[in-house]
Every structure is written in C-alpha cells, then in structure tokens.
C-alpha positions as protocol buffer text, in pm:
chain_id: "A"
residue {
  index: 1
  type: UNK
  ca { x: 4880 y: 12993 z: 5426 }
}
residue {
  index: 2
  type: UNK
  ca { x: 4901 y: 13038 z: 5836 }
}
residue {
  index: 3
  type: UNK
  ca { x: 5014 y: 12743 z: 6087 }
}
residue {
  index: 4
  type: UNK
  ca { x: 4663 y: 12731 z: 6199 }
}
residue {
  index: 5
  type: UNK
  ca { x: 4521 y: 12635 z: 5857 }
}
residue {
  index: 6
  type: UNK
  ca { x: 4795 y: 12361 z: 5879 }
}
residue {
  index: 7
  type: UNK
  ca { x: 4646 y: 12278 z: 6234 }
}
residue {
  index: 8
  type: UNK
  ca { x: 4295 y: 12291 z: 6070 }
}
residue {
  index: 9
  type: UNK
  ca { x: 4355 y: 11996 z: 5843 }
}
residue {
  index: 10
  type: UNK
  ca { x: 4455 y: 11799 z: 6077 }
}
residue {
  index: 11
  type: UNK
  ca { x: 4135 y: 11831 z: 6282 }
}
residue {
  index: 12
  type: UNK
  ca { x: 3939 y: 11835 z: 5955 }
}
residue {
  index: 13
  type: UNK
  ca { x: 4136 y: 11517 z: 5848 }
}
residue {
  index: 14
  type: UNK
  ca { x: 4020 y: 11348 z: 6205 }
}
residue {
  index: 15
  type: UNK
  ca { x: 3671 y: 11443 z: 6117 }
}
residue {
  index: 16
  type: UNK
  ca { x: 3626 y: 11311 z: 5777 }
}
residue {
  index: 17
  type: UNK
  ca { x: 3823 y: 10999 z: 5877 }
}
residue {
  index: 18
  type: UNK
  ca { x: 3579 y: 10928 z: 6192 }
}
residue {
  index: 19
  type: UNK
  ca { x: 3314 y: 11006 z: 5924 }
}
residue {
  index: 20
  type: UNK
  ca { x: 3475 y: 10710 z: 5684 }
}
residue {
  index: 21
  type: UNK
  ca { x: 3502 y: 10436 z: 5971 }
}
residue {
  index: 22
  type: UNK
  ca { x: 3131 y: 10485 z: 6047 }
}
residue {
  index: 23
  type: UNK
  ca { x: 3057 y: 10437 z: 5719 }
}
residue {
  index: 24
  type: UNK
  ca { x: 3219 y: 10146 z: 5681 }
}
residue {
  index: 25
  type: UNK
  ca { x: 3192 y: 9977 z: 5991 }
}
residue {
  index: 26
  type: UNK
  ca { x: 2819 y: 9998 z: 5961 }
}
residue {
  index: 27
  type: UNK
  ca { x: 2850 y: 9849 z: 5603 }
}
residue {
  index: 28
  type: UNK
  ca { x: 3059 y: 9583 z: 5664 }
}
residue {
  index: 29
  type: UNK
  ca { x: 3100 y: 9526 z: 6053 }
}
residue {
  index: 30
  type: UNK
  ca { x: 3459 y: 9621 z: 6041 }
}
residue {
  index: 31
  type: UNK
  ca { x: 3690 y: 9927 z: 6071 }
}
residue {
  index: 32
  type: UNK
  ca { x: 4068 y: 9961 z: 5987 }
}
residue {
  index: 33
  type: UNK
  ca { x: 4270 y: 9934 z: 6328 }
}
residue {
  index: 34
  type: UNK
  ca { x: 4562 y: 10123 z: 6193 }
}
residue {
  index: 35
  type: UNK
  ca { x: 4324 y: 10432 z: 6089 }
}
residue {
  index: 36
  type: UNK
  ca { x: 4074 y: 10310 z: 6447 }
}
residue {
  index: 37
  type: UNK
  ca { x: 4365 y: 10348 z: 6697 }
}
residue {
  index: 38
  type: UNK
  ca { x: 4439 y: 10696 z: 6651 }
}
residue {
  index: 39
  type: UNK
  ca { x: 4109 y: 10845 z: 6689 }
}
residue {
  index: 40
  type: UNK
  ca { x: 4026 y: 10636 z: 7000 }
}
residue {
  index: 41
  type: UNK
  ca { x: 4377 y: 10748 z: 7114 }
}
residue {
  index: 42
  type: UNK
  ca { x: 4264 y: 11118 z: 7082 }
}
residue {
  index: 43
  type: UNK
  ca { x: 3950 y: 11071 z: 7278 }
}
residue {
  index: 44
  type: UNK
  ca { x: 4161 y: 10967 z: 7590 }
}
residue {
  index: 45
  type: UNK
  ca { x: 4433 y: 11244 z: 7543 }
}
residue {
  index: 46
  type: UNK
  ca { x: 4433 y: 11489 z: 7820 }
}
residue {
  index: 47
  type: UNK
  ca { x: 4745 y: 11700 z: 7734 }
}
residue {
  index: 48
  type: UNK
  ca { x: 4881 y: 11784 z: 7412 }
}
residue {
  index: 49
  type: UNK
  ca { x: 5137 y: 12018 z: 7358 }
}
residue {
  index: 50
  type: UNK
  ca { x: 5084 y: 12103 z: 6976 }
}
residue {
  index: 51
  type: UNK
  ca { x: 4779 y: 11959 z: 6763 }
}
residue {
  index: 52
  type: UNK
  ca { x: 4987 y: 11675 z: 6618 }
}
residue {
  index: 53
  type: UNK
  ca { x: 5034 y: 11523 z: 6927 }
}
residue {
  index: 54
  type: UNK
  ca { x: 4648 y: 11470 z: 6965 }
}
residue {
  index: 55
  type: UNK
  ca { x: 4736 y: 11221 z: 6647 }
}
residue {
  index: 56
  type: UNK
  ca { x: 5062 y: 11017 z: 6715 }
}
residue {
  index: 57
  type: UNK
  ca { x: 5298 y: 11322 z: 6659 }
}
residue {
  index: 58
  type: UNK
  ca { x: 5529 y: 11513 z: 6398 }
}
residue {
  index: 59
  type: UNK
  ca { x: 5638 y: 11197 z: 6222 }
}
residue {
  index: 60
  type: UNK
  ca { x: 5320 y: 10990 z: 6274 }
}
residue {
  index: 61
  type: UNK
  ca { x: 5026 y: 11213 z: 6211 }
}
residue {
  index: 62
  type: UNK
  ca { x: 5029 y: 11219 z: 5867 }
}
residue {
  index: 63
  type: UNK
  ca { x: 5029 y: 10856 z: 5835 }
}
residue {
  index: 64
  type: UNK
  ca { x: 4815 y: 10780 z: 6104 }
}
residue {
  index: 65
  type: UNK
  ca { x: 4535 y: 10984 z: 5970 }
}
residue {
  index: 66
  type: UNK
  ca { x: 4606 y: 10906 z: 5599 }
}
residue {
  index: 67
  type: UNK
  ca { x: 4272 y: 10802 z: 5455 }
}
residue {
  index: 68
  type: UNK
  ca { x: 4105 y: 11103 z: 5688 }
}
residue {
  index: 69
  type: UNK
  ca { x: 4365 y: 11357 z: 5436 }
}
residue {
  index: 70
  type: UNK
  ca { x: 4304 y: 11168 z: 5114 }
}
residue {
  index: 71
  type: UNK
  ca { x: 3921 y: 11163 z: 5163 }
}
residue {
  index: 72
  type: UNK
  ca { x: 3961 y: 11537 z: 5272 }
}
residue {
  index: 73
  type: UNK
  ca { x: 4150 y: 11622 z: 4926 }
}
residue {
  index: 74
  type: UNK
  ca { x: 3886 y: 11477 z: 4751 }
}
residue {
  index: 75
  type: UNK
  ca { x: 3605 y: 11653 z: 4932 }
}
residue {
  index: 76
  type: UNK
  ca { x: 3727 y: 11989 z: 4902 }
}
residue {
  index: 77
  type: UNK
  ca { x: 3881 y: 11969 z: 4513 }
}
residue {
  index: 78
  type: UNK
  ca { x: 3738 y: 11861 z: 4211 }
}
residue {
  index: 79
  type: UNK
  ca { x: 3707 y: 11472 z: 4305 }
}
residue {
  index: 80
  type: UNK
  ca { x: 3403 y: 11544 z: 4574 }
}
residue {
  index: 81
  type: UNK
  ca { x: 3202 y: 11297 z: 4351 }
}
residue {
  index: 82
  type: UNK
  ca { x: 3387 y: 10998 z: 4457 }
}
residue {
  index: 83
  type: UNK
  ca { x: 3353 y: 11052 z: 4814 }
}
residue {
  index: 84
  type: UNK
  ca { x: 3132 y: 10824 z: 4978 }
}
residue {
  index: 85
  type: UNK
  ca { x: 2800 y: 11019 z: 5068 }
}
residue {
  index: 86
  type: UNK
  ca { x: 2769 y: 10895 z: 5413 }
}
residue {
  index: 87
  type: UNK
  ca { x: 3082 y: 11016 z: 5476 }
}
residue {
  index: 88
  type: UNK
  ca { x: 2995 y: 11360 z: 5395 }
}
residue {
  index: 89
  type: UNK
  ca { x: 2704 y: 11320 z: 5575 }
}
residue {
  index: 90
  type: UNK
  ca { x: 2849 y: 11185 z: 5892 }
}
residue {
  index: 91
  type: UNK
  ca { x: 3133 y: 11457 z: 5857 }
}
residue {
  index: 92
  type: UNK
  ca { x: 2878 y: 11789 z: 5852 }
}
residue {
  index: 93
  type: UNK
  ca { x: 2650 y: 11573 z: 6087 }
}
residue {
  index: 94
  type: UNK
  ca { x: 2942 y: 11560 z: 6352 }
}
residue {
  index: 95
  type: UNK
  ca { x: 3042 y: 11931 z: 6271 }
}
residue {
  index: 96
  type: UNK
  ca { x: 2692 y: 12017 z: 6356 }
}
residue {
  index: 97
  type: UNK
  ca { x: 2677 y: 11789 z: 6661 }
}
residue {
  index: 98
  type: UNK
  ca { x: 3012 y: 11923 z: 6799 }
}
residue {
  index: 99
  type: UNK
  ca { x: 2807 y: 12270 z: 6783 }
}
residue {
  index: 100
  type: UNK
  ca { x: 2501 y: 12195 z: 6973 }
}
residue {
  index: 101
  type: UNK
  ca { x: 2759 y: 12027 z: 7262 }
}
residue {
  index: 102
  type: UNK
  ca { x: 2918 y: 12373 z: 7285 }
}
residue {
  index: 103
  type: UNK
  ca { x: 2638 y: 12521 z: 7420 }
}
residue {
  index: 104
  type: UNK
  ca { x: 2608 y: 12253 z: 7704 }
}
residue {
  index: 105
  type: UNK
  ca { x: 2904 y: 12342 z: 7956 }
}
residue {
  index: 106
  type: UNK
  ca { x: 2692 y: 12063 z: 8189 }
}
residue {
  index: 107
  type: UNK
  ca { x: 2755 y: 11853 z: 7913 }
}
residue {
  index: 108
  type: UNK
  ca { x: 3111 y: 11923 z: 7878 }
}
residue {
  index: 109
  type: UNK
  ca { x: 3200 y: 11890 z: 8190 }
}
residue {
  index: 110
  type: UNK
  ca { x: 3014 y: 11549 z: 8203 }
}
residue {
  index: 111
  type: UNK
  ca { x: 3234 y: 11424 z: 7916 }
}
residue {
  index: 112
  type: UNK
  ca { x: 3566 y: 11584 z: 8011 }
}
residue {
  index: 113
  type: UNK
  ca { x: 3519 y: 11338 z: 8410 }
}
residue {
  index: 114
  type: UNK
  ca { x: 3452 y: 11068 z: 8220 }
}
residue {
  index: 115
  type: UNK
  ca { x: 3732 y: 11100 z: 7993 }
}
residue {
  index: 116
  type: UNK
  ca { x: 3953 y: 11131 z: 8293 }
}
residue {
  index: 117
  type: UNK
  ca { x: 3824 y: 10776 z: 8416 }
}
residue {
  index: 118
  type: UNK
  ca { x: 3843 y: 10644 z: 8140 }
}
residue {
  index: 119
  type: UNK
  ca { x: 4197 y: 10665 z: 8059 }
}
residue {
  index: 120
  type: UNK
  ca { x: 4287 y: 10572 z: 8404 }
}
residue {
  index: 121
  type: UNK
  ca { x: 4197 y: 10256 z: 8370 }
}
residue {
  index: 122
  type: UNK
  ca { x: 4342 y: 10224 z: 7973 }
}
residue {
  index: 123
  type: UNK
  ca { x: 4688 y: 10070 z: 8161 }
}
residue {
  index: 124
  type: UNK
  ca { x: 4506 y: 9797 z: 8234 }
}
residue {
  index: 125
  type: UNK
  ca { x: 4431 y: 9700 z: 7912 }
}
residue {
  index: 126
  type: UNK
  ca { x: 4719 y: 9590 z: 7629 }
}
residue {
  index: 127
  type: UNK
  ca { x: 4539 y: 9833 z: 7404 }
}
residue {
  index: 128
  type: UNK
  ca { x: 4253 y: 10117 z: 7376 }
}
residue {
  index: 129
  type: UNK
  ca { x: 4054 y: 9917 z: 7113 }
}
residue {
  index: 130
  type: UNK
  ca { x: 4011 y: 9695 z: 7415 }
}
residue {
  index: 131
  type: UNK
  ca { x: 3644 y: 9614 z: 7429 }
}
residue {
  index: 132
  type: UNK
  ca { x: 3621 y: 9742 z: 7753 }
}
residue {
  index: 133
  type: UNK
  ca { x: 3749 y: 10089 z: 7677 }
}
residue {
  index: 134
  type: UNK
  ca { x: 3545 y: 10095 z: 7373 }
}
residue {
  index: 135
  type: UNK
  ca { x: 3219 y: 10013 z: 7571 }
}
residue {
  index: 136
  type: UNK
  ca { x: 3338 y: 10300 z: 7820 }
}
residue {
  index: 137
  type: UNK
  ca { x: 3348 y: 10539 z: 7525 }
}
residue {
  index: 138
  type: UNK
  ca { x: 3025 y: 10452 z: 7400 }
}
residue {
  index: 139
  type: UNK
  ca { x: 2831 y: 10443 z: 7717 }
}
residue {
  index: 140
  type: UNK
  ca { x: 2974 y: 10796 z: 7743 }
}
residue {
  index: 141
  type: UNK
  ca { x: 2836 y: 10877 z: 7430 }
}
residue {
  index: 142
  type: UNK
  ca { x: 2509 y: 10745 z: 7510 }
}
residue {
  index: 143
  type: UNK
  ca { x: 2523 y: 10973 z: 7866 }
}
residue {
  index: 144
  type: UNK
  ca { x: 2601 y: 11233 z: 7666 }
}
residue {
  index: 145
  type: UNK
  ca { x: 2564 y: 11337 z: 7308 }
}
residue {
  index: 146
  type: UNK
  ca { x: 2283 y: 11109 z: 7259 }
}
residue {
  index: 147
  type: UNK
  ca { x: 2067 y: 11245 z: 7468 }
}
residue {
  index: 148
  type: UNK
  ca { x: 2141 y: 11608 z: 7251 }
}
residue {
  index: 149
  type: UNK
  ca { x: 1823 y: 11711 z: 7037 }
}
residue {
  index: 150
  type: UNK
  ca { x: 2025 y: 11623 z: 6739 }
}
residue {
  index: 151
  type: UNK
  ca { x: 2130 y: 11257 z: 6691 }
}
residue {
  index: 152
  type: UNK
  ca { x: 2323 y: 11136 z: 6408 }
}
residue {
  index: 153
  type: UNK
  ca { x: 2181 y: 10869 z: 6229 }
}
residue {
  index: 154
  type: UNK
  ca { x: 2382 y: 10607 z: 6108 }
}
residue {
  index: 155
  type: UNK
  ca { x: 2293 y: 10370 z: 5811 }
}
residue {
  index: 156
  type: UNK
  ca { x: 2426 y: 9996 z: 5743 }
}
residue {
  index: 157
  type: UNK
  ca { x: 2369 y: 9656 z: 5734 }
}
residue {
  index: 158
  type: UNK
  ca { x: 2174 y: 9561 z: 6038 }
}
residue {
  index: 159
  type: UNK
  ca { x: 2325 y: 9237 z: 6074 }
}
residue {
  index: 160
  type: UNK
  ca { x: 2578 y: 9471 z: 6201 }
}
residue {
  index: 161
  type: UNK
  ca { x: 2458 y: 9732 z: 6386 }
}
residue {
  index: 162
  type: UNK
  ca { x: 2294 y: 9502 z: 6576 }
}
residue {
  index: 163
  type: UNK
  ca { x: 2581 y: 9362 z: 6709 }
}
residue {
  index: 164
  type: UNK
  ca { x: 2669 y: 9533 z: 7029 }
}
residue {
  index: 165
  type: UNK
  ca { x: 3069 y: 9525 z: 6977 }
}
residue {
  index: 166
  type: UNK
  ca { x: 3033 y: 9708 z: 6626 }
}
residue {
  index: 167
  type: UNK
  ca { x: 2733 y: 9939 z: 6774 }
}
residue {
  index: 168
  type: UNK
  ca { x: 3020 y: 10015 z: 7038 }
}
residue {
  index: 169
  type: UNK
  ca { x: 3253 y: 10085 z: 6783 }
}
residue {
  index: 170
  type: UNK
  ca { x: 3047 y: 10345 z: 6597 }
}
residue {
  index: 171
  type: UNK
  ca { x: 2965 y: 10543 z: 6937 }
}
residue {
  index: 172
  type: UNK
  ca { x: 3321 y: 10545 z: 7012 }
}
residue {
  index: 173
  type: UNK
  ca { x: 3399 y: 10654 z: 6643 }
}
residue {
  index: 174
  type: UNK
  ca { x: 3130 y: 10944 z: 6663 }
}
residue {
  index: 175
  type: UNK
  ca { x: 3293 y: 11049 z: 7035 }
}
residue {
  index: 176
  type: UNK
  ca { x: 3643 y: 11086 z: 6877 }
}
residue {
  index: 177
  type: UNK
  ca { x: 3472 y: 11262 z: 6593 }
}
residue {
  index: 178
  type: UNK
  ca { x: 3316 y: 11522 z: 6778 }
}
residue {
  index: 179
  type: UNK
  ca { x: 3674 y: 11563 z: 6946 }
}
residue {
  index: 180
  type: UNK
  ca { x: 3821 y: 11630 z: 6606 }
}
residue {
  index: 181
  type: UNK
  ca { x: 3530 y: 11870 z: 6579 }
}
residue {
  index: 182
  type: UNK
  ca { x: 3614 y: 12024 z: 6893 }
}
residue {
  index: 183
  type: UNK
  ca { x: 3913 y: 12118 z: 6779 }
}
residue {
  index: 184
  type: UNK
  ca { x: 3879 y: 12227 z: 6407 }
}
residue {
  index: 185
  type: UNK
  ca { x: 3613 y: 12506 z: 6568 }
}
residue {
  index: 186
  type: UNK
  ca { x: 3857 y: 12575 z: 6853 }
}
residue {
  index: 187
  type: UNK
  ca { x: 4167 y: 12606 z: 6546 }
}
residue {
  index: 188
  type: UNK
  ca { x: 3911 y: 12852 z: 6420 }
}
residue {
  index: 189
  type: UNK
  ca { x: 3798 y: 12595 z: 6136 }
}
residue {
  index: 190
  type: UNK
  ca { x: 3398 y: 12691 z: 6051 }
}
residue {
  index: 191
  type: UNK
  ca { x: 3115 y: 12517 z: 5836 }
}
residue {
  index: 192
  type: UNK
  ca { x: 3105 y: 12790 z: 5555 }
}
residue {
  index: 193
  type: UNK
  ca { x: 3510 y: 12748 z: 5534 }
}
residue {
  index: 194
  type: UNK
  ca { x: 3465 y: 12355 z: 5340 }
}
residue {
  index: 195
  type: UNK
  ca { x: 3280 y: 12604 z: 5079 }
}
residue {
  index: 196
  type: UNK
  ca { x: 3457 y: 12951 z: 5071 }
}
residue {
  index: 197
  type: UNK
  ca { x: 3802 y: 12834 z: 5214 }
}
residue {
  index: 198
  type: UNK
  ca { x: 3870 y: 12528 z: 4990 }
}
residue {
  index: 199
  type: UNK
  ca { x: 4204 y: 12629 z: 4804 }
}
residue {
  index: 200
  type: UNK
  ca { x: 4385 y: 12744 z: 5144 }
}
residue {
  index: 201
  type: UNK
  ca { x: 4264 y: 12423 z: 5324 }
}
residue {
  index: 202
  type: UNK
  ca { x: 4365 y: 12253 z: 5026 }
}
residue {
  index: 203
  type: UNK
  ca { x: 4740 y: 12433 z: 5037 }
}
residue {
  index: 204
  type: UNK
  ca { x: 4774 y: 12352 z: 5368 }
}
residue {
  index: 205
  type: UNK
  ca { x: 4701 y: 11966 z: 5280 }
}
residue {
  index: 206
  type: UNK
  ca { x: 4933 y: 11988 z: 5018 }
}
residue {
  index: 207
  type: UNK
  ca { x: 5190 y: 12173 z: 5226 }
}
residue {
  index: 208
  type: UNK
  ca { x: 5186 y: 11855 z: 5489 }
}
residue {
  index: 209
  type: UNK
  ca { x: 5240 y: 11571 z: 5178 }
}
C-alpha cells in the first residue's frame, strides 16, 4: 500500500460522500451540515499543501468526511448491497462527468475564475453554506458543467427539488463532487480501479481508521 492510495481514498471518500448528500437532499430536502461544510469548503480551496488539507486537515479529515469512508467501505467490500443505489449512481455519474470536463481546458479555466471570485467574497459571509455562496456555486455549475453533453440526473421528491435553495444545494454538492473527482484522477485513482483495485483501496481505508 503507497501514500497515494492513502491520498486516493480520500478523494474517493469526497466523491461517494457528495454522491450521499445528493441523494438525500433530493429525498428529503435536507443535507447534514457537518458532512455539507467540508465539501463546499473544498470547492473554494485554492492552495493545499497535501490532499488532507483540501478536507479540514491531518486531524480533521477523517472525521469530516466520515460517512463519505463508511459508505466507501461498503461499496468496495462485501456490504455493496446496502449502499444506497443513487449513491452509486451519482458517484460513477460524477466520475464520468469529471472526465468529459477534462477535455474542456475553456471549461476549466471558466471554473477555476470563478472559483477565485467566489471565495473572495466568502469573508463576507459568517459561513460558506451561506445562501449566497451556495447560489454562486450553483450558477457556476449551471455556466459550466451543465451545459456538458452529459448531465447528471438527479431523482427526489419534487416538493424539493423544486425549491430553489435545495436545487442550489445539489449543484453546489455535484461542483464539489466533481472536485473530489478531479483529484482522485489527478492521485492517479481510475474507473476500472473500484473493480480490480478493491482490497488496496480497501487497506488504505483501513490504514486511515
């Protein structure tokens, strides 16, 4: 087991745990702040010195992207079953989302200016789940990655999603997704590794208990 697998779960932990929020923001209208904060947090961070910082740090990555590890454990061992499916389906549909922005450096670019404004103005605010910043984050999605050919399709109650504070939410969720994304392919994390790489991703989860 290398560093970089270590580094791997954490990005594959963001992803799965964006994946969860969706799912259950769009079920129920809400989303876990404590597990919420950390992903918007990543969206807005410019400069990170090692991959935990992207998530709180050495002592507060692990718990601040908890139910992203457990639901990763379960997906890759023998409990896959009792993952929600829309989480799995958010999770490859964000992997797969994160790939067709790669090819876009327009699009990158696009993303990486707005990012910049947008966490200029985050001292403004007493927090980044701030409506405000969470509208910026989704109208950035909407510039952006929803105008891709692929579009992730999220399911719910519609008594929620048509709210436009919870349809904020989910955009913001899927941006800070696609960040985790970013990073598990730039870590070197691939699709085919969730099949063929299972028990070393699952080490290096272990490893970080």
């Amino acid at each position: 087991m290398s560093n970089r697998e270590k580094e791997q779960t954490i990005a594959l932990s963001a992803v799965f745990q964006a994946a969860e929020l969706v799912a259950n923001l769009a079920k129920t209208g809400q989303a876990d702040k404590t597990y919420l904060q950390p992903l918007i947090d990543s969206v807005l961070m410019l400069n990170a010195d090692q991959t935990e910082d992207i998530y709180g740090g050495q002592w507060d990555c692990q718990s601040n992207l908890a139910i992203g590890r457990k639901i990763t454990k379960q997906a890759l061992g023998k409990d896959r079953n009792s993952v929600n499916p829309d989480t799995l389906r958010y999770t490859l549909s964000l992997i797969h989302l994160e790939n067709k922005l790669a090819k876009h450096p327009e699009m990158l670019s696009q993303i990486g200016q707005q990012i910049t404004q947008i966490a200029g103005k985050k001292e403004h605010y007493d927090s980044v789940l701030h409506e405000n910043i969470m509208a910026s984050i989704s109208g950035m999605y909407q510039d952006t990655l929803s105008k891709l050919p692929f579009r992730i399709q999220v399911h719910g109650d519609s008594r929620f999603l048509q709210q436009a504070h919870v349809a904020n939410q989910v955009r913001a969720i899927l941006m800070a997704g696609v960040r985790a994304a970013m990073l598990w392919r730039q870590l070197g994390g691939k699709r085919w590794h969730l099949i063929f790489k299972r028990k070393a991703l699952l080490n290096a989860l272990d490893s970080r208990s």
